[in-house]
Coordinates of C-alpha atoms in Angstrom, one line a residue:
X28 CA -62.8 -7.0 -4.9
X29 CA -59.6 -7.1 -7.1
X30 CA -58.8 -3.4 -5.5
X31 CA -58.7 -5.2 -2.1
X32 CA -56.7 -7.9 -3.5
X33 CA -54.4 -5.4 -4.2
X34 CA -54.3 -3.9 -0.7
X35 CA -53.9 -7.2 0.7
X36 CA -50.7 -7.9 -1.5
X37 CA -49.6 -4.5 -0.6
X38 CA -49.6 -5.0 2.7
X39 CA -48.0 -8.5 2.4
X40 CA -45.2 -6.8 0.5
X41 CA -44.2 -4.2 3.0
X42 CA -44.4 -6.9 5.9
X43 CA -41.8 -8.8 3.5
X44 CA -40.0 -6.1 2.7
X45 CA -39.8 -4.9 6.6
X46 CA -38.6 -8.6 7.1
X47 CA -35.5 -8.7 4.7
X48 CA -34.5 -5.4 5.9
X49 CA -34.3 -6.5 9.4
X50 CA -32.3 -9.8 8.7
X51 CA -30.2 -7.6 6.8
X52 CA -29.4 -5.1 9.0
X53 CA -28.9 -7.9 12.2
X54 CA -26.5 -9.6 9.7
X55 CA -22.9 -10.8 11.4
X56 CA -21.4 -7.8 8.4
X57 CA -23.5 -5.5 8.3
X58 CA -26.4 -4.8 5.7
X59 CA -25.5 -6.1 2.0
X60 CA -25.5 -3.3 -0.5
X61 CA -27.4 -5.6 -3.1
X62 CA -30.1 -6.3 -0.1
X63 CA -29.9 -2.4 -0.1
X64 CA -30.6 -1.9 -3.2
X65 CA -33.4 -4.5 -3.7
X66 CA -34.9 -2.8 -1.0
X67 CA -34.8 0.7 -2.2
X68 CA -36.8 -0.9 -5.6
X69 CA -39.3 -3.1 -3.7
X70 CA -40.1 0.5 -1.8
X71 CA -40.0 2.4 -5.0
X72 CA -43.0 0.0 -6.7
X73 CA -45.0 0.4 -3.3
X74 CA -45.4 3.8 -3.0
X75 CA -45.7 4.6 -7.2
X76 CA -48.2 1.5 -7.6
X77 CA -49.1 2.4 -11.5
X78 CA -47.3 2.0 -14.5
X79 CA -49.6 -1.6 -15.2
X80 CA -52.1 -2.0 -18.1
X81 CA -55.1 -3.7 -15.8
X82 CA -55.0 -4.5 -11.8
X83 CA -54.7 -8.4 -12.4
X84 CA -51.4 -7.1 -14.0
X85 CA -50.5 -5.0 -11.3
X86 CA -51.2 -8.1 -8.5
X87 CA -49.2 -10.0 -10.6
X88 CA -45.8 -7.9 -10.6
X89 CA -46.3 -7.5 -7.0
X90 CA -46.3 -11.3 -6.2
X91 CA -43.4 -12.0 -8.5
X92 CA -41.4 -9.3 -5.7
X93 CA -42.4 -12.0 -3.2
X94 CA -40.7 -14.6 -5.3
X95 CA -37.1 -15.7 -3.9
X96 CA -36.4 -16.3 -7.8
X97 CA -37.2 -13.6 -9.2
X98 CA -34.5 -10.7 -9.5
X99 CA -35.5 -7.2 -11.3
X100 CA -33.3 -7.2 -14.6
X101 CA -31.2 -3.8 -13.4
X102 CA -30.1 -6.0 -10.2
X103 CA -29.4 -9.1 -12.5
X104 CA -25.5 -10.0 -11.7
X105 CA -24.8 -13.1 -14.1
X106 CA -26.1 -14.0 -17.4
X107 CA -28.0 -17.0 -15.6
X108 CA -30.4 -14.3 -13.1
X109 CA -30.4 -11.7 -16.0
X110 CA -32.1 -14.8 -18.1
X111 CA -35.1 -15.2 -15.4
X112 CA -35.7 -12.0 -15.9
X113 CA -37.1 -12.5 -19.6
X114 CA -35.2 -9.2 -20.9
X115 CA -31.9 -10.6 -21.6
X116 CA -32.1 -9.8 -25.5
X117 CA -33.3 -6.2 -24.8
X118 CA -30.8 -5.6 -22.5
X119 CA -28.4 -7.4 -25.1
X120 CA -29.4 -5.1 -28.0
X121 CA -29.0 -1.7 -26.3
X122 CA -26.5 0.6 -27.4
X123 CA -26.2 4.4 -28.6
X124 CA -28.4 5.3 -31.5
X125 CA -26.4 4.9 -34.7
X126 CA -23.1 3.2 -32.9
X127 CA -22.0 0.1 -32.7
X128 CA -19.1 -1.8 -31.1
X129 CA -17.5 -2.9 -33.8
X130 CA -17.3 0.6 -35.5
X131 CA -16.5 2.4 -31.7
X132 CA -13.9 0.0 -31.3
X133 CA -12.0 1.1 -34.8
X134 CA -12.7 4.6 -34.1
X135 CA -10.7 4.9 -30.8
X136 CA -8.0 2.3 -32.1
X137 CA -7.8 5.1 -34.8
X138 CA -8.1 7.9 -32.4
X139 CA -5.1 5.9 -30.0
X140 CA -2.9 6.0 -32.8
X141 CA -2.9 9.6 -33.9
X142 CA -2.6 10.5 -30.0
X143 CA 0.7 9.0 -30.3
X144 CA 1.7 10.0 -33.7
X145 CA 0.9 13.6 -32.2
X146 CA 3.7 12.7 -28.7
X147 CA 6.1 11.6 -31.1
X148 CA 5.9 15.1 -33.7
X149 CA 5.6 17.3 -30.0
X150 CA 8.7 18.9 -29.3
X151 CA 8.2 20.3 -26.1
X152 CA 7.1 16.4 -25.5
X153 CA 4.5 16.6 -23.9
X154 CA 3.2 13.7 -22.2
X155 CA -0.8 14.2 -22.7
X156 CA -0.6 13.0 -26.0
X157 CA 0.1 9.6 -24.6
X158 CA -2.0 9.9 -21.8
X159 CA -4.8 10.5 -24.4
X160 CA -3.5 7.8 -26.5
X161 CA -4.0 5.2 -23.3
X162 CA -7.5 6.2 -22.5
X163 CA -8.8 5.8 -26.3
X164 CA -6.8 2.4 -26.3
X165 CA -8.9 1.5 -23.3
X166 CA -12.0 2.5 -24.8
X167 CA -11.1 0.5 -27.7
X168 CA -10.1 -2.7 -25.9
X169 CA -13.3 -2.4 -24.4
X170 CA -16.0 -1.8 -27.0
X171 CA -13.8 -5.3 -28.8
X172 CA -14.8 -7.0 -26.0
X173 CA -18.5 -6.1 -26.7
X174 CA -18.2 -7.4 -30.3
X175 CA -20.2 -11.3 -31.2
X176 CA -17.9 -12.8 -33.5
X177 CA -18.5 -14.6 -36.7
X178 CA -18.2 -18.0 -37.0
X179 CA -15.4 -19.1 -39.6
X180 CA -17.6 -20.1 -42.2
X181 CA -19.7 -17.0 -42.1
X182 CA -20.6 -16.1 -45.5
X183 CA -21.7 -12.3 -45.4
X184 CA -24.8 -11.1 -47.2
X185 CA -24.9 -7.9 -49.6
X186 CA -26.7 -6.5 -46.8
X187 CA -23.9 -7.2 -44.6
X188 CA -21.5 -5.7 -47.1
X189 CA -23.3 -3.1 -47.5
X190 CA -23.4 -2.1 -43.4
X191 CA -20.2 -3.0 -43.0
X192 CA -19.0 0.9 -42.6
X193 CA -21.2 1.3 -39.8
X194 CA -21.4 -2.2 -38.2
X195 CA -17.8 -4.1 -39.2
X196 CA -18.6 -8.1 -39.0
X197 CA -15.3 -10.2 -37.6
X198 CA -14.1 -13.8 -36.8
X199 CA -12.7 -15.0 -33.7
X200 CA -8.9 -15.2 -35.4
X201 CA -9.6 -11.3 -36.4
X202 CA -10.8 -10.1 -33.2
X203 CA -8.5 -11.2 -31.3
X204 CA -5.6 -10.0 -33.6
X205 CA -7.1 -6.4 -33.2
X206 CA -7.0 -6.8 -29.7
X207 CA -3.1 -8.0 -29.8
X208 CA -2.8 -4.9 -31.6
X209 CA -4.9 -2.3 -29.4
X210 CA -3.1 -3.8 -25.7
X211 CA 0.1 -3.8 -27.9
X212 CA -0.1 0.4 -29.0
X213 CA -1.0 1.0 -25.5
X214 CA 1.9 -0.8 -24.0
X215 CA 3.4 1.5 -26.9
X216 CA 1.8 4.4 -25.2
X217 CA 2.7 3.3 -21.7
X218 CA 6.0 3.2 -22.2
X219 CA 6.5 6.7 -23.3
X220 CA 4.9 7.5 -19.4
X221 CA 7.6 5.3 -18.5
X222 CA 4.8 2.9 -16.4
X223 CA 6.9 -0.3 -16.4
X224 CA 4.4 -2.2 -15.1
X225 CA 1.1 -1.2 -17.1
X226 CA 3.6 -1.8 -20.4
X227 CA 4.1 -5.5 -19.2
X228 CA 0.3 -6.1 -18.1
X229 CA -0.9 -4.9 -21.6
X230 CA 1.8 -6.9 -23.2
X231 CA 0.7 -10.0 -21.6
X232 CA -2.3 -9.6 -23.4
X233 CA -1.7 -8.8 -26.8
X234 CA 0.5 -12.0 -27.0
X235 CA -1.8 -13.8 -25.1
X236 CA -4.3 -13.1 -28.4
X237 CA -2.0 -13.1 -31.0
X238 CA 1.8 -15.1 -29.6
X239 CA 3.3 -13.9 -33.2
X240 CA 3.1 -10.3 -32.3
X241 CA 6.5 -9.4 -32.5
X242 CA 6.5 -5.7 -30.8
X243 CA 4.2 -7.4 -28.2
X244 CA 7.1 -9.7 -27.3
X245 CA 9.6 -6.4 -27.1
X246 CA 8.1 -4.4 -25.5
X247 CA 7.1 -7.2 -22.9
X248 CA 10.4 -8.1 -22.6
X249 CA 11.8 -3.9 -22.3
X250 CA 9.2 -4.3 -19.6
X251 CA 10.6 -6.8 -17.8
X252 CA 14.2 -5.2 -18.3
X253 CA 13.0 -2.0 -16.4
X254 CA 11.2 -3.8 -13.6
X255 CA 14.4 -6.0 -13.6
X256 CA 12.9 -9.2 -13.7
X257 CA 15.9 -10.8 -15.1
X258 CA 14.7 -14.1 -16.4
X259 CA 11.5 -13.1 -17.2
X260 CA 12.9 -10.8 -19.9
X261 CA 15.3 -13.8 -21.2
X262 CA 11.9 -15.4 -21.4
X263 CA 10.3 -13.0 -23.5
X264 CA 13.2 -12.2 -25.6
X265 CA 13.6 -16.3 -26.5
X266 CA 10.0 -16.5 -27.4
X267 CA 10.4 -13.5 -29.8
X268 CA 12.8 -14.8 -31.5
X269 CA 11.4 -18.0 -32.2
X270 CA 9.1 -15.7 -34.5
X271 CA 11.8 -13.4 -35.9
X272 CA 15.3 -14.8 -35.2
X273 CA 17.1 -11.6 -36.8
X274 CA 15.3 -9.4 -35.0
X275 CA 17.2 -6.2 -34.2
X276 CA 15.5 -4.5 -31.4
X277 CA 15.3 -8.3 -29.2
X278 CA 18.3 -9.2 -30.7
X279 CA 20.5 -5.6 -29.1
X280 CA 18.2 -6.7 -25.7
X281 CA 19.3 -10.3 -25.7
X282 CA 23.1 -8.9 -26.0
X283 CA 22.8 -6.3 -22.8
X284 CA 20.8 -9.2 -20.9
X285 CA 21.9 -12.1 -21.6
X286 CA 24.5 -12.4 -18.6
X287 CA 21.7 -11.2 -15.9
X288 CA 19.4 -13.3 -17.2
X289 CA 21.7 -16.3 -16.7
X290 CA 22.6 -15.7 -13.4
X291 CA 18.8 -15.1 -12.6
X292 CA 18.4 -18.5 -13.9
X293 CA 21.2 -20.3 -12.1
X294 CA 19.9 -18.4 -8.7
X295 CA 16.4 -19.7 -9.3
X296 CA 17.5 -23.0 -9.9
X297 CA 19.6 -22.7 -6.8
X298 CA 16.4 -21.8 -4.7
X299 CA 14.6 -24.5 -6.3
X300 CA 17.5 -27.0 -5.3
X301 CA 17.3 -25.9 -1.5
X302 CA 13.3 -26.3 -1.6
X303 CA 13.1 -29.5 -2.7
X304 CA 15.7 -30.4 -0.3
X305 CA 13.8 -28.6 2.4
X306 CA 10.3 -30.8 1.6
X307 CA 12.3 -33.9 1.8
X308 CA 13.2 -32.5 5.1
X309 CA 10.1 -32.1 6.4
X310 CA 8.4 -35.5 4.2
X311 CA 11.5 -36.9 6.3
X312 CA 10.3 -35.3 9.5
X313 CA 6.8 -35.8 8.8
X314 CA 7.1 -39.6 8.6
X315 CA 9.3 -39.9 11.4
X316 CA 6.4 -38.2 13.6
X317 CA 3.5 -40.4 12.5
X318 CA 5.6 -43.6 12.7
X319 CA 6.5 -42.3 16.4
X320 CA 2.9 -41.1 17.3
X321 CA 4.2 -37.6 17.7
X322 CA 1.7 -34.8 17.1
X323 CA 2.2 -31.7 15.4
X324 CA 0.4 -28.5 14.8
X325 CA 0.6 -24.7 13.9
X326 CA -0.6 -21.6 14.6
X327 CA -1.6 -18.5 12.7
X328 CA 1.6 -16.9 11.6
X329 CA -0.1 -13.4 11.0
X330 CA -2.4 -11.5 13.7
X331 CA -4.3 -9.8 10.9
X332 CA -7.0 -10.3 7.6
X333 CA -6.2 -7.0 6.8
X334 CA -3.7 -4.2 6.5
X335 CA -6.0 -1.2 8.1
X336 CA -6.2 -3.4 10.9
X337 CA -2.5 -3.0 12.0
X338 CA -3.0 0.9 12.7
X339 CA -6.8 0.2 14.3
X340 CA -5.0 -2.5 17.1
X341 CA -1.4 -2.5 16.5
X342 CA -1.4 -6.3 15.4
X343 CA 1.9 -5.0 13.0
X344 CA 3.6 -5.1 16.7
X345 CA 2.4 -8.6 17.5
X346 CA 3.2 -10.1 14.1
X347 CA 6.8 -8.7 14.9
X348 CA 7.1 -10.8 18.2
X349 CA 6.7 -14.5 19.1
X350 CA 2.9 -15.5 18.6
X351 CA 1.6 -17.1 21.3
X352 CA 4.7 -18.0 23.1
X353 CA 5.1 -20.4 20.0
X354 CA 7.5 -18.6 17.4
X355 CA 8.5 -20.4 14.5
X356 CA 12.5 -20.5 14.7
X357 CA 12.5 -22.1 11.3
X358 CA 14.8 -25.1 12.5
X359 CA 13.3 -28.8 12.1
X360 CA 13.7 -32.1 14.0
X361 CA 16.9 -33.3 12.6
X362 CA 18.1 -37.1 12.5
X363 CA 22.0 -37.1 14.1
X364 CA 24.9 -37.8 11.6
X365 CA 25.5 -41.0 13.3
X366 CA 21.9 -41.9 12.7
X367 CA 21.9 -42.8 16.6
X368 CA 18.5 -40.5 17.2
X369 CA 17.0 -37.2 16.0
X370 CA 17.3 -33.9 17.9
X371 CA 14.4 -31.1 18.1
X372 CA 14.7 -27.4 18.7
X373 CA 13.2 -26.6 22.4
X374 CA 12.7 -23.4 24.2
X375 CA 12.4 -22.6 27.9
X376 CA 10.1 -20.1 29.1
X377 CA 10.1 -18.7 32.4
X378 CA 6.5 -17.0 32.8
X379 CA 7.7 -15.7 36.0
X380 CA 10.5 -13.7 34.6
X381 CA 9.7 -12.9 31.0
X382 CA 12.7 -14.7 30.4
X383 CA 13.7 -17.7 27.6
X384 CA 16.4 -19.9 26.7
X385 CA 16.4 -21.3 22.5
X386 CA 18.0 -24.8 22.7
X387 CA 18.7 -25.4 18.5
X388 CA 19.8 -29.9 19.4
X389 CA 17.5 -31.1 22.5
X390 CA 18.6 -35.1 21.6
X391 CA 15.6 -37.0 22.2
X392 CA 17.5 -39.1 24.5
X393 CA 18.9 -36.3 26.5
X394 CA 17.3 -36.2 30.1
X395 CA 15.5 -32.9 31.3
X396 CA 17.3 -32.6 34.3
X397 CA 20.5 -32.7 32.6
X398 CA 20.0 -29.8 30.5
X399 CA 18.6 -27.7 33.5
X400 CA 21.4 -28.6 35.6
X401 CA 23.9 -26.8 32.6
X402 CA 21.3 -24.0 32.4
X403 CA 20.6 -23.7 36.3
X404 CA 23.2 -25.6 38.4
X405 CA 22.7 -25.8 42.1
X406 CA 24.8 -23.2 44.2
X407 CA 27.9 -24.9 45.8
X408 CA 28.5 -23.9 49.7
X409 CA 31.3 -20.5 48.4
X410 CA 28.2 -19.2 46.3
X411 CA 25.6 -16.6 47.4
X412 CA 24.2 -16.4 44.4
X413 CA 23.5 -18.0 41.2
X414 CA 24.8 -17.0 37.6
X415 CA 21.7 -15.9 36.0
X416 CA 21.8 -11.8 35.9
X417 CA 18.0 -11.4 36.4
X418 CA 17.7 -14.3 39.3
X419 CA 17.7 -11.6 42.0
X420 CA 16.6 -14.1 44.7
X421 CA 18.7 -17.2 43.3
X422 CA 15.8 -19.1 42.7
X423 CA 16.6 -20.8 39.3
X424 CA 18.2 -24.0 40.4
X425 CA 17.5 -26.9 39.2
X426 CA 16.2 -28.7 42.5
X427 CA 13.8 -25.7 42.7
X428 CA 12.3 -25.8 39.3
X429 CA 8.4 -27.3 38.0
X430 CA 8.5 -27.8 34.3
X431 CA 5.3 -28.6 32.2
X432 CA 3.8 -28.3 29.0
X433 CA 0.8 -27.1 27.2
X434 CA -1.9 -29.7 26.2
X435 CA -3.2 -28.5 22.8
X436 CA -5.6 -29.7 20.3
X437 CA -7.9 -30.9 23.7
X438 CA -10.8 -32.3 21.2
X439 CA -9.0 -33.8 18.3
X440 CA -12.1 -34.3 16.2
X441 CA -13.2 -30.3 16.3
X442 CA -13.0 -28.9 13.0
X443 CA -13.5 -25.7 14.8
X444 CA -11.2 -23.9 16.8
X445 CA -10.1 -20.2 18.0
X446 CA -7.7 -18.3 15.6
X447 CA -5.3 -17.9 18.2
X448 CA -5.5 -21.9 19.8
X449 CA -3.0 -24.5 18.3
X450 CA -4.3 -26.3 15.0
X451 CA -3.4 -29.8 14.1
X452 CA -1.3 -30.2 11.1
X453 CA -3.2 -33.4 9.9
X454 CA -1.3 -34.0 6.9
X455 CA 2.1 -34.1 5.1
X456 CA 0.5 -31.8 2.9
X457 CA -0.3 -29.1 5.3
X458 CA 3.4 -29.5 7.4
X459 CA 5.1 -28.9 4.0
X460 CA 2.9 -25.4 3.0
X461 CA 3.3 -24.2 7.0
X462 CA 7.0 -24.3 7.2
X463 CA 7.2 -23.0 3.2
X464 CA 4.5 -20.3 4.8
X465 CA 6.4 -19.1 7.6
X466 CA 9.7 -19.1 5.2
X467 CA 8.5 -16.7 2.7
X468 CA 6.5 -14.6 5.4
X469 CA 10.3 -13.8 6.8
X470 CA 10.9 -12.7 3.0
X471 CA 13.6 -15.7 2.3
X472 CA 11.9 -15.9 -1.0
X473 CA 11.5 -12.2 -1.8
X474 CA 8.4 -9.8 -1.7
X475 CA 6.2 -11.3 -4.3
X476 CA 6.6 -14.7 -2.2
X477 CA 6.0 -12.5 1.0
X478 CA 2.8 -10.7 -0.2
X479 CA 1.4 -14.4 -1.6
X480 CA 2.0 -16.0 1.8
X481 CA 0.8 -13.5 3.8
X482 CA -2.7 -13.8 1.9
X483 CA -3.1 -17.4 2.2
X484 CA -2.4 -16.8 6.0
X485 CA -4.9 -14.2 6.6
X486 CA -7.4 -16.1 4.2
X487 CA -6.7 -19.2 7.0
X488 CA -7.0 -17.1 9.4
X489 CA -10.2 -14.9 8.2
X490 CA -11.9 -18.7 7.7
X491 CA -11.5 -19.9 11.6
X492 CA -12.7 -16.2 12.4
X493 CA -15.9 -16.6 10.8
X494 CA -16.5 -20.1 11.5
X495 CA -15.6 -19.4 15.3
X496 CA -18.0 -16.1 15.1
X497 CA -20.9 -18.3 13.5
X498 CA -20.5 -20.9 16.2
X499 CA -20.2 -18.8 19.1
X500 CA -21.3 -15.4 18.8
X501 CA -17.8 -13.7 18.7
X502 CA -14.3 -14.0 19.1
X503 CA -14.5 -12.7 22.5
X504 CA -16.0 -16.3 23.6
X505 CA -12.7 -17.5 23.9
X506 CA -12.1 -21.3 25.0
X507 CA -10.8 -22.0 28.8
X508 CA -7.0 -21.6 29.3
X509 CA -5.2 -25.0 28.0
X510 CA -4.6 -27.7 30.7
X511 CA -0.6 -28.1 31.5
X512 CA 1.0 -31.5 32.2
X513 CA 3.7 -31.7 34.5
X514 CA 7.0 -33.1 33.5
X515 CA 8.9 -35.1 35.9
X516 CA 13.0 -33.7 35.2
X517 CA 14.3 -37.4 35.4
X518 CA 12.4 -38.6 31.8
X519 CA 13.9 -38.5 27.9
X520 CA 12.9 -35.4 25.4
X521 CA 11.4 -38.6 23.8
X522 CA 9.0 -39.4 26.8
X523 CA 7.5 -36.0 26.6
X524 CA 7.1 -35.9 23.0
X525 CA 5.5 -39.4 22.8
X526 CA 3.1 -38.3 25.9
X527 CA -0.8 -38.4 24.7
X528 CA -1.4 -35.1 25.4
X529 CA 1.5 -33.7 23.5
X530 CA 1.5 -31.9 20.4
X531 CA 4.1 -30.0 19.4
X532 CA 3.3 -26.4 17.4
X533 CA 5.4 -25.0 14.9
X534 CA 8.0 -28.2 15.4
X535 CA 9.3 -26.3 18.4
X536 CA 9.2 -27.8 22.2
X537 CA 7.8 -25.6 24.4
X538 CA 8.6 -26.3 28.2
X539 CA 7.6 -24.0 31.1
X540 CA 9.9 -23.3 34.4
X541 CA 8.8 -22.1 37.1
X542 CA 10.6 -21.8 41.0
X543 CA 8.3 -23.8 43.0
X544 CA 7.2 -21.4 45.6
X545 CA 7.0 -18.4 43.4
X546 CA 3.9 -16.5 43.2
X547 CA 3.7 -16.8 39.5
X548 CA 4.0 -20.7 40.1
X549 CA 0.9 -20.7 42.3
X550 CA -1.4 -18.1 39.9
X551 CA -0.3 -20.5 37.0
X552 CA -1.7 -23.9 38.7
X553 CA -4.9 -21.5 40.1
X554 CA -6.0 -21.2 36.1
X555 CA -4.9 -24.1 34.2
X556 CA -5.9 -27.6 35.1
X557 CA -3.2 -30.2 35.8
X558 CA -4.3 -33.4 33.8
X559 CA -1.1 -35.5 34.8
X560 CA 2.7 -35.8 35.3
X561 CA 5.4 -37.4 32.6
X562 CA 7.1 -39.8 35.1
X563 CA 10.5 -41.8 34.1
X564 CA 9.5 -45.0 33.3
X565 CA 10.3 -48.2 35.3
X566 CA 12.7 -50.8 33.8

């Protein structure tokens, strides 16, 4: 009876098993390599079926696999699932036979040290000695990080005395100055390679553990020197010397550096200046839109979530052009010095012609026509043509022209929208970190700024992909074409941006021109949906 148990559960395992391994493998990413794995055990204790004392044993183990709490200890990925498991001491206690961390840990510090005592006595310096030196200072930093320390008012048994060769006992303060120590010798032993940046890295830490370590602080700041971070190495110099003001070693730094690091200073004070003055810009701009019932929004300002995707589609191309016919010029609505009104950058795109005009001060109570008549005036009776070099057939007048504009943001309530559709900026918030966004992305605040930017960007980005995916199957489901509203060339800027079914991305105006009887005019209405007309209003 219990043998047929047994078969039973069998069979109810593999039908499990064959289960999870098809949801895993129709999964939106592919099969998960710890679903894999799992897999590959659950498989393992089918086909061996021994190993248990009794068959009630055996039925047991089995169920537990069917359990959506229980995880085999080797697949046990925080402290919390290796705890179900029961084993968490075992697993605790194991280490090689006669070794312990405490004593591995002293024995490649030691190791570490000669390494470089041998670079330093090598003539022909050779450079393996360091090399050597870094890898035992590795293995030492992490066998400390194995070690339990003693609380501080451990008292150690003669027993403890006595093991203490073979398994060294240490408190919190004493750890934690060995392991300023260990990242400080290998910062030592880095900077013999001459690798700048693992020097800093490892000097970080030792005076993270231990902020009196003097060397630390040199050789953090020496770091900083050959990476030229300016201030950064002021920074590290002024906190050494807080420790040990006569110094020599900080004290010969602070003499070469002192006048970099105080123009580095000034200039980041100076870049802080024009930020702050740029957020009260846009707070400025901000409330000036929501008092007006003006809409704004954004769109992605990268095309990719990762690098390898630039060679598989050439998205590095698209990044370098206007996205979506919506570039971000980085100018901002501006309030005129007279305080008589605010004007708004606003391009015109001519779809039919690939063409574009960049206007930087559209007033808002300039009227459309005006401006087109400057841009496009109408021929007089001596002129055969008009002055536009790629008008061949002289049809940009501005009698002849049908302007509109996108409506975007169609369901103001969706949380969900395509990556490349117009997003409402909802917030003061979000308008202050999109324009600071598309700054650094054009490197205004240098390559660190650039490379942090661009990560938030594709993280946005990668977000809407996978919420757009999960919603509708893939990104090839892409929404209809927006619906256009016509704009009537007799009305203000200010009409058009006060219209309902305006909102305006990346603080830029976007109007489209197109010569009436054009075949690109016609194709144009035949896709998007006309959902009304900005007339002037009637006094």
């Amino acid at each position: 009876m219990v043998t047929s148990d047994n078969d039973d559960l069998i069979d109810k395992l593999k039908s499990t098993k064959e289960k999870w391994d098809a949801e895993s493998a129709g999964a939106p990413d592919g099969p998960d390599e710890t679903d894999a794995l799992l897999s590959q055990a659950i498989s393992m204790a089918i086909e061996q079926g021994k190993g248990w004392s009794s068959p009630e044993e055996r039925a047991k183990y089995l169920e537990s696999l069917l359990d959506d709490d229980f995880i085999p200890p080797l697949f046990a990925s925080t402290p919390e699932e290796l705890e179900k498991t029961g084993l968490k001491d075992a697993f605790a206690s194991l280490n090689n036979e006669g070794e312990t961390p405490g004593k591995n840990m002293l024995d490649f510090r030691r190791k570490g040290n000669e390494s470089v005592a041998w670079g330093r006595k090598n003539v022909a310096k050779n450079m393996t000695y360091y090399r050597d030196a870094v890898n035992h200072f590795y293995e030492a930093y992490y066998w400390a990080n194995r070690i339990v320390p003693k609380n501080d008012d451990f008292v150690p048994t003669d027993e403890d005395i006595a093991a203490a060769a073979e398994d060294p006992y240490f408190t919190q303060k004493e750890l934690d100055e060995l392991r300023s120590i260990i990242c400080s010798n290998c910062a030592l032993a880095h900077m013999s390679l001459k690798n700048w940046g693992h020097v800093r890295d490892e000097s970080k830490k030792a005076v993270d553990f231990n902020p009196s370590n003097i060397k630390a602080w040199y050789r953090l700041a020496k770091a900083h020197q050959m990476l030229q971070n300016w201030e950064e190495a002021g920074n590290a110099i002024e906190s050494g010397l807080k420790i040990e003001n006569d110094n020599n070693e900080l004290l010969k730094l602070d003499k070469i550096l002192s006048e970099k690091v105080r123009k580095a200073r000034l200039h980041r004070q100076q870049r802080e200046r024009a930020r702050a003055e740029r957020t009260l810009r846009i707070k400025n701009v901000w409330r000036y839109c929501k008092d007006e019932n003006i809409a704004l929004g954004r769109v992605s300002l990268v095309a990719t979530v990762k690098d390898d995707e630039d060679d598989e589609d050439g998205n590095d191309a698209v990044e370098a052009r206007w996205h979506h016919h919506y570039p971000h010029s980085g100018q901002l609505p501006m309030r005129q010095d007279d305080e008589s009104g605010w004007t708004w950058p606003v391009l015109f795109i001519y779809p039919s012609h690939r063409q574009s005009d960049f206007i930087e001060h559209f007033g808002e109570d300039e009227i459309i026509a005006l401006r087109m008549a400057q841009m496009f005036p109408e021929l007089e009776d001596d002129c055969v043509s008009t002055d536009v070099p790629w008008d061949y057939n002289n049809e940009f007048q501005c009698s002849n022209l049908a302007a509109y504009f996108e409506v975007h943001c169609v369901d103001s309530d969706a949380k969900i929208i395509h990556p490349d559709s117009v997003e409402r900026l909802v917030d003061q918030g979000a308008a202050v970190r999109f324009y600071e966004s598309s700054r650094a992305l054009k490197g205004d605040e240098g390559p660190e700024m650039a490379t942090v930017a661009r990560c938030m960007e594709r993280r946005h980005l990668n977000n809407q992909r996978k919420a757009w995916v999960k919603k509708h199957g893939s990104l090839w489901a892409k929404p209809e074409p927006c619906p256009v509203v016509q704009v009537h060339p007799a009305v203000s800027l200010a009409q058009v941006l006060r219209d309902k079914h305006m909102v305006v991305p990346n603080f830029l105006v976007t109007i489209m021109l197109f010569p009436v009887e054009h075949p690109a005019h016609k194709e144009f209405l035949r896709e998007r949906k006309c959902v009304g007309i900005v007339e002037p209003k009637v006094s």
